[in-house]
Coordinates of C-alpha atoms in Angstrom, one line a residue:
Chain A
M311 CA 58.4 11.4 -48.0
A312 CA 57.0 12.8 -44.4
D313 CA 56.3 9.7 -43.3
D314 CA 58.7 7.4 -43.9
L315 CA 62.2 9.1 -43.0
L316 CA 65.4 8.2 -43.7
T317 CA 68.2 7.5 -41.4
I318 CA 71.8 7.5 -41.5
A319 CA 73.2 7.4 -37.7
D320 CA 71.6 10.6 -36.5
T321 CA 70.7 12.1 -39.2
T322 CA 67.4 11.7 -40.9
F323 CA 66.5 12.5 -44.4
G324 CA 62.7 12.8 -45.9
S325 CA 64.8 12.6 -50.1
R326 CA 65.2 8.5 -50.5
L327 CA 67.5 9.9 -53.3
I328 CA 71.3 10.4 -53.1
M329 CA 72.3 11.8 -56.4
G330 CA 75.8 12.8 -57.0
T331 CA 76.9 15.9 -58.8
G332 CA 80.0 13.7 -61.1
G333 CA 79.1 14.6 -65.5
A334 CA 76.5 17.3 -64.9
P335 CA 77.0 19.2 -68.4
S336 CA 77.2 22.2 -66.9
L337 CA 76.3 23.5 -63.2
D338 CA 73.0 25.2 -64.2
V339 CA 72.0 21.4 -65.7
L340 CA 73.6 20.8 -62.2
E341 CA 71.1 22.3 -60.6
R342 CA 68.4 22.0 -61.8
A343 CA 68.3 18.3 -61.5
L344 CA 69.6 18.4 -58.4
T345 CA 66.5 20.6 -56.9
V346 CA 63.9 18.4 -59.8
S347 CA 65.5 14.7 -57.1
G348 CA 64.1 16.9 -54.5
T349 CA 67.6 14.9 -53.0
E350 CA 68.5 16.6 -49.5
L351 CA 72.5 14.2 -49.9
T352 CA 74.6 15.2 -52.2
T353 CA 78.7 13.7 -53.0
V354 CA 81.1 15.9 -54.1
A355 CA 85.0 14.5 -54.6
M356 CA 87.2 16.4 -53.6
R357 CA 90.2 17.5 -56.5
R358 CA 93.6 20.3 -57.0
L359 CA 92.3 23.5 -56.5
D360 CA 92.6 25.5 -59.9
P361 CA 92.1 28.9 -59.8
S362 CA 91.0 29.0 -63.5
V363 CA 87.9 28.0 -62.5
Q364 CA 84.9 29.7 -62.9
G365 CA 81.3 28.5 -60.1
S366 CA 81.5 25.3 -56.7
V367 CA 79.5 22.6 -57.6
L368 CA 79.9 23.8 -53.1
S369 CA 77.8 27.3 -53.4
V370 CA 74.8 24.7 -55.9
L371 CA 73.9 22.6 -52.8
D372 CA 74.4 26.0 -50.4
R373 CA 71.9 27.7 -52.2
L374 CA 69.8 24.9 -51.9
G375 CA 70.0 23.8 -48.8
I376 CA 71.1 20.4 -50.4
R377 CA 73.7 18.5 -47.5
V378 CA 77.0 17.5 -48.9
L379 CA 78.3 14.3 -48.4
P380 CA 82.5 14.0 -49.9
N381 CA 84.2 10.7 -51.3
T382 CA 86.9 9.4 -51.2
A383 CA 86.1 8.8 -55.6
G384 CA 90.2 7.8 -57.3
C385 CA 91.5 6.3 -54.2
F386 CA 93.0 2.7 -54.8
T387 CA 94.5 2.7 -51.1
A388 CA 93.4 3.2 -47.7
G389 CA 95.6 5.4 -47.7
E390 CA 94.7 7.6 -50.1
A391 CA 91.7 7.7 -49.2
V392 CA 91.8 8.4 -44.8
L393 CA 94.1 11.4 -46.2
T394 CA 91.4 12.7 -48.8
A395 CA 88.2 11.4 -45.7
R396 CA 90.6 14.1 -43.4
L397 CA 90.9 16.4 -46.6
A398 CA 86.9 17.3 -46.8
R399 CA 86.2 16.9 -43.2
E400 CA 89.2 20.4 -42.8
A401 CA 87.4 21.4 -45.9
L402 CA 83.5 20.7 -45.3
G403 CA 83.1 20.4 -42.1
T404 CA 81.1 17.7 -42.4
H405 CA 82.2 14.3 -40.7
W406 CA 80.4 12.1 -43.2
V407 CA 82.8 10.7 -45.9
K408 CA 81.1 8.5 -48.7
L409 CA 84.2 5.6 -48.3
E410 CA 85.1 4.3 -52.3
V411 CA 88.6 2.5 -52.4
V412 CA 88.5 1.1 -55.7
A413 CA 91.0 -1.4 -57.2
D414 CA 91.3 -1.0 -61.0
E415 CA 90.9 2.4 -63.6
R416 CA 89.2 0.1 -65.8
T417 CA 86.4 -1.6 -63.6
L418 CA 85.9 0.5 -61.4
L419 CA 85.6 -2.2 -58.1
P420 CA 85.9 -1.8 -54.7
D421 CA 89.5 -3.2 -53.2
P422 CA 87.7 -5.2 -50.5
I423 CA 91.1 -5.3 -48.0
E424 CA 91.5 -1.6 -48.4
L425 CA 88.7 -0.6 -48.0
L426 CA 87.3 -2.8 -45.3
D427 CA 90.5 -1.3 -43.7
A428 CA 90.1 2.5 -44.2
A429 CA 87.0 2.0 -42.8
E430 CA 87.9 0.6 -39.2
V431 CA 90.4 3.7 -39.2
L432 CA 88.3 6.3 -40.6
V433 CA 85.1 5.3 -37.8
D434 CA 87.9 4.9 -35.1
D435 CA 88.8 9.1 -36.3
G436 CA 85.1 9.5 -35.2
F437 CA 84.2 9.3 -40.0
T438 CA 80.1 8.5 -40.1
V439 CA 81.5 5.9 -42.5
L440 CA 79.2 5.0 -46.1
P441 CA 81.6 3.3 -47.8
Y442 CA 80.6 2.1 -52.0
T443 CA 81.3 -1.7 -51.5
N444 CA 81.0 -4.6 -53.9
D445 CA 77.6 -6.8 -53.8
D446 CA 78.7 -9.3 -51.1
P447 CA 76.7 -10.2 -48.2
V448 CA 79.7 -11.5 -45.7
L449 CA 82.2 -7.8 -47.0
A450 CA 78.4 -6.1 -46.1
R451 CA 77.9 -7.4 -42.6
K452 CA 82.5 -6.8 -42.7
L453 CA 81.6 -3.1 -43.2
E454 CA 78.8 -2.8 -41.3
D455 CA 80.7 -4.4 -37.3
V456 CA 83.7 -1.8 -37.5
G457 CA 80.3 0.8 -37.5
C458 CA 79.4 1.5 -41.3
A459 CA 76.9 4.2 -40.4
A460 CA 75.6 2.7 -43.8
I461 CA 76.4 0.1 -46.4
M462 CA 76.5 1.3 -50.4
P463 CA 76.8 -1.4 -52.0
L464 CA 77.1 -1.6 -56.0
G465 CA 74.4 -2.9 -58.6
S466 CA 77.1 -3.0 -61.8
P467 CA 80.4 -1.0 -62.7
I468 CA 80.0 2.7 -61.6
G469 CA 78.4 4.4 -64.7
S470 CA 77.9 0.9 -66.7
G471 CA 73.5 1.8 -66.3
L472 CA 73.8 -2.3 -66.5
G473 CA 71.4 -2.1 -63.8
I474 CA 71.4 -4.6 -60.5
R475 CA 73.0 -7.3 -61.4
N476 CA 72.4 -10.2 -58.9
P477 CA 68.9 -9.5 -57.7
H478 CA 69.6 -12.3 -55.2
N479 CA 72.8 -10.4 -53.2
F480 CA 70.9 -7.4 -52.6
E481 CA 67.8 -9.3 -50.4
L482 CA 71.2 -11.4 -48.5
I483 CA 73.0 -8.0 -47.0
V484 CA 69.2 -6.1 -47.1
D485 CA 68.3 -8.8 -44.8
R486 CA 71.2 -8.8 -43.0
A487 CA 71.6 -5.0 -42.6
G488 CA 71.2 -3.8 -39.2
V489 CA 71.9 0.0 -41.7
P490 CA 70.5 1.1 -44.5
V491 CA 71.1 -0.3 -47.2
I492 CA 72.0 2.5 -50.5
L493 CA 72.5 1.1 -53.8
D494 CA 75.3 2.9 -55.4
A495 CA 76.8 2.7 -58.4
G496 CA 74.8 1.1 -61.8
A497 CA 71.3 3.1 -62.2
G498 CA 71.2 3.1 -65.6
T499 CA 66.9 4.2 -65.0
A500 CA 64.1 3.5 -63.6
S501 CA 62.8 -0.2 -63.5
D502 CA 66.7 -0.1 -61.6
V503 CA 66.0 1.9 -59.2
A504 CA 62.2 1.2 -58.6
L505 CA 63.6 -2.5 -57.6
A506 CA 66.7 -1.6 -55.6
M507 CA 63.8 0.0 -53.4
E508 CA 61.5 -2.6 -54.0
L509 CA 64.6 -5.4 -52.8
G510 CA 64.7 -3.4 -49.3
C511 CA 67.1 -0.8 -50.1
A512 CA 66.9 1.7 -47.7
A513 CA 68.3 4.7 -50.8
V514 CA 69.7 4.7 -53.5
M515 CA 72.8 6.8 -54.7
L516 CA 73.2 7.6 -58.7
A517 CA 74.7 10.8 -61.0
S518 CA 74.8 9.2 -64.6
A519 CA 71.8 7.8 -65.0
V520 CA 71.2 11.9 -64.1
T521 CA 73.4 13.7 -65.1
R522 CA 74.5 11.7 -68.7
A523 CA 71.1 11.9 -69.8
Q524 CA 69.0 13.1 -72.9
E525 CA 67.7 14.6 -70.7
P526 CA 68.7 15.4 -67.0
V527 CA 66.7 17.2 -65.5
L528 CA 63.6 14.3 -67.3
M529 CA 65.7 12.0 -65.5
A530 CA 65.9 13.6 -62.3
E531 CA 62.4 13.6 -61.8
A532 CA 61.4 9.7 -62.9
M533 CA 63.9 8.9 -60.3
R534 CA 62.8 11.0 -57.6
H535 CA 59.6 9.2 -59.3
A536 CA 60.6 5.6 -58.9
V537 CA 62.2 6.0 -55.8
E538 CA 59.5 6.8 -54.8
A539 CA 56.8 4.2 -55.6
G540 CA 59.1 1.4 -56.1
R541 CA 59.9 2.2 -51.5
L542 CA 55.8 2.5 -51.8
A543 CA 55.6 -1.5 -53.5
H544 CA 58.1 -2.2 -50.8
R545 CA 56.5 -1.3 -48.0
A546 CA 53.2 -2.9 -49.1
G547 CA 54.3 -6.5 -49.6
R548 CA 54.2 -6.9 -53.5
I549 CA 52.2 -10.4 -54.5
P550 CA 53.8 -13.8 -54.7
R551 CA 54.7 -15.1 -57.6
R552 CA 53.1 -18.0 -59.7
H553 CA 53.4 -20.1 -62.0
F554 CA 49.3 -20.5 -63.5
A555 CA 46.7 -18.0 -63.5
E556 CA 44.8 -17.0 -60.7
A557 CA 41.2 -15.3 -61.9
S558 CA 40.5 -11.7 -60.1
S559 CA 36.8 -11.7 -61.1
T560 CA 35.0 -14.0 -59.2
M561 CA 33.9 -17.4 -60.8
A562 CA 30.7 -17.9 -58.7
G563 CA 28.2 -16.3 -59.9
R564 CA 28.3 -16.2 -63.3
A565 CA 25.8 -16.3 -65.6
A566 CA 24.2 -19.9 -67.1
L567 CA 24.6 -19.2 -71.4
D568 CA 24.7 -21.5 -74.1
P569 CA 27.7 -21.2 -75.4
E570 CA 26.2 -21.7 -78.8
R571 CA 24.5 -19.3 -78.4
P572 CA 23.9 -16.8 -80.6
A573 CA 26.2 -18.6 -82.8
F574 CA 28.6 -15.9 -85.4
Chain B
M460 CA 113.8 27.7 -51.5
T461 CA 111.5 24.8 -53.7
I462 CA 108.4 23.6 -53.2
S463 CA 105.6 21.3 -54.8
V464 CA 101.8 22.4 -55.1
N465 CA 99.1 20.8 -56.2
G466 CA 102.1 18.4 -58.5
E467 CA 104.1 21.6 -59.9
P468 CA 107.4 22.9 -58.5
R469 CA 107.3 26.5 -57.3
A470 CA 110.1 28.9 -55.9
L471 CA 109.4 30.5 -52.4
A472 CA 111.3 33.0 -50.4
S473 CA 112.0 31.2 -47.9
G474 CA 110.2 31.0 -44.3
T475 CA 107.3 31.7 -46.8
T476 CA 103.9 30.7 -44.1
L477 CA 101.6 27.5 -45.6
D478 CA 98.7 30.5 -45.7
A479 CA 100.4 32.7 -47.9
L480 CA 100.8 30.6 -50.7
V481 CA 96.7 29.4 -50.6
A482 CA 96.6 32.5 -50.9
T483 CA 97.9 32.6 -54.4
L484 CA 96.5 30.2 -55.7
T485 CA 92.9 31.3 -54.1
P486 CA 90.7 34.0 -52.2
S487 CA 88.7 32.2 -50.5
R488 CA 89.1 29.9 -47.4
S489 CA 85.8 28.0 -48.2
G490 CA 85.6 24.6 -49.0
V491 CA 89.7 23.9 -49.1
A492 CA 92.1 21.8 -47.4
A493 CA 95.6 21.5 -47.2
A494 CA 98.2 18.6 -46.1
V495 CA 102.0 19.2 -46.4
N496 CA 103.9 15.9 -47.1
E497 CA 100.3 14.5 -47.1
A498 CA 99.7 15.8 -43.8
V499 CA 96.6 17.9 -42.8
V500 CA 97.0 20.8 -41.7
P501 CA 93.7 22.5 -39.9
R502 CA 92.8 26.0 -41.4
S503 CA 93.8 27.2 -38.0
A504 CA 97.2 26.6 -38.1
W505 CA 98.1 28.0 -41.7
P506 CA 99.5 30.5 -40.6
T507 CA 102.5 30.1 -38.5
T508 CA 102.8 26.8 -40.4
T509 CA 106.1 28.2 -42.8
L510 CA 107.2 26.0 -45.9
D511 CA 110.8 24.4 -46.6
D512 CA 112.4 23.3 -48.6
G513 CA 110.8 20.2 -50.3
D514 CA 107.6 20.6 -48.9
R515 CA 104.8 18.5 -51.1
V516 CA 101.2 20.8 -50.2
E517 CA 98.4 19.5 -51.6
V518 CA 95.3 22.5 -51.6
L519 CA 92.2 20.4 -52.1
T520 CA 88.3 21.7 -52.3
A521 CA 85.3 20.4 -52.9
V522 CA 84.9 20.2 -57.4
Q523 CA 81.4 17.8 -59.0
G524 CA 81.7 13.5 -58.6
G525 CA 80.1 10.5 -57.6

C-alpha cells in the first residue's frame, strides 16, 4: 500500500509479499500467479546452466518488472553459500542475497553456525543479506548484529505448510528486531500469512503455498489479500483476549418487559 | 586437455578460454556466472582466462527456486 511501504536496506516496496518461484507447474502459471500476487521481490535459485532448457524465469521477472532476489538454496556450508552468493551477484548484477545454509535434506532446517559465519562474510563483502533462519530470537539478534538487512525466520519447515508453530518466538523476534522480520517458510494458506502479519512481521515470503496449490493463481490472490489484511489488523491493534463475554450492546435504556408475557 | 564442466569431463584444445567454453553452452551471457576451481571469474575476465588441464569449471544461471 502506498502509505505503508516496506523498507529493506535502502529500498522501498509497495508490496509486503515476497514470492518464490520454485514448484510452479509451468512458467505461464508462475507468471500469472506472480502478477496477481502483486509481489515486487521474488527469489530464484542458482543452478548449473542446462543448454536444453527452454524459457527462463529471469525473462518472466524482467517482463513483470519484479526485482530478483537470488537465494543460496541447496548449500550446506558457509563456503558453498558464499561462493553461490558471489556467483549470483556476478550473474544477476545484484548484491542482495537470500542466504540459506541448511543442515540436512530431510528437515531443510538452517544450520545456525554456518549461517552466521556466511552472513558475516557476505556483509563484509558488501552484500545485502536476508538470512533464512530458525525461529530463534537469540540467533535473530546475532544475525542483525553482524549486519543482516532483514531476518527471515521459518514458521515451520520449508514446504511443510504447517504454518507458524511458535508464534511466541515470532513476537519475541519482532519485539527486539531493528530490521524487518519476514516470515519465511511454512505458510500453507492465507490464515498463516495473516497471522504472521498480525504478529508484526514486516513481510511474508512464500512459494510452495502458491505454486503447489490446486489453483496457484487463485491462491496468489488470496495471499495478497492476507498480507494486506494482516498488516492492517496489526496496525489497527487487536482487542485484548478475555475469558468472558463483554456485551457490545449497552444494557442501559432497556425496556421494562414482563418476562412472562406474552406467553408462548 | 580434459577439464570438468558442470561435473562432466570434457576434452578441449589447450589454450581454450573460459569465454569460448561458455559460448558452447549458451549464446547469451546475461544471467550467467562462472567459477573456475571454486573462484568466481568476472565476465569481463572470461576472454583472458585460459583453462588448464584438470580445471573444474562451474557455469551457473538462475532457475526457479525458493
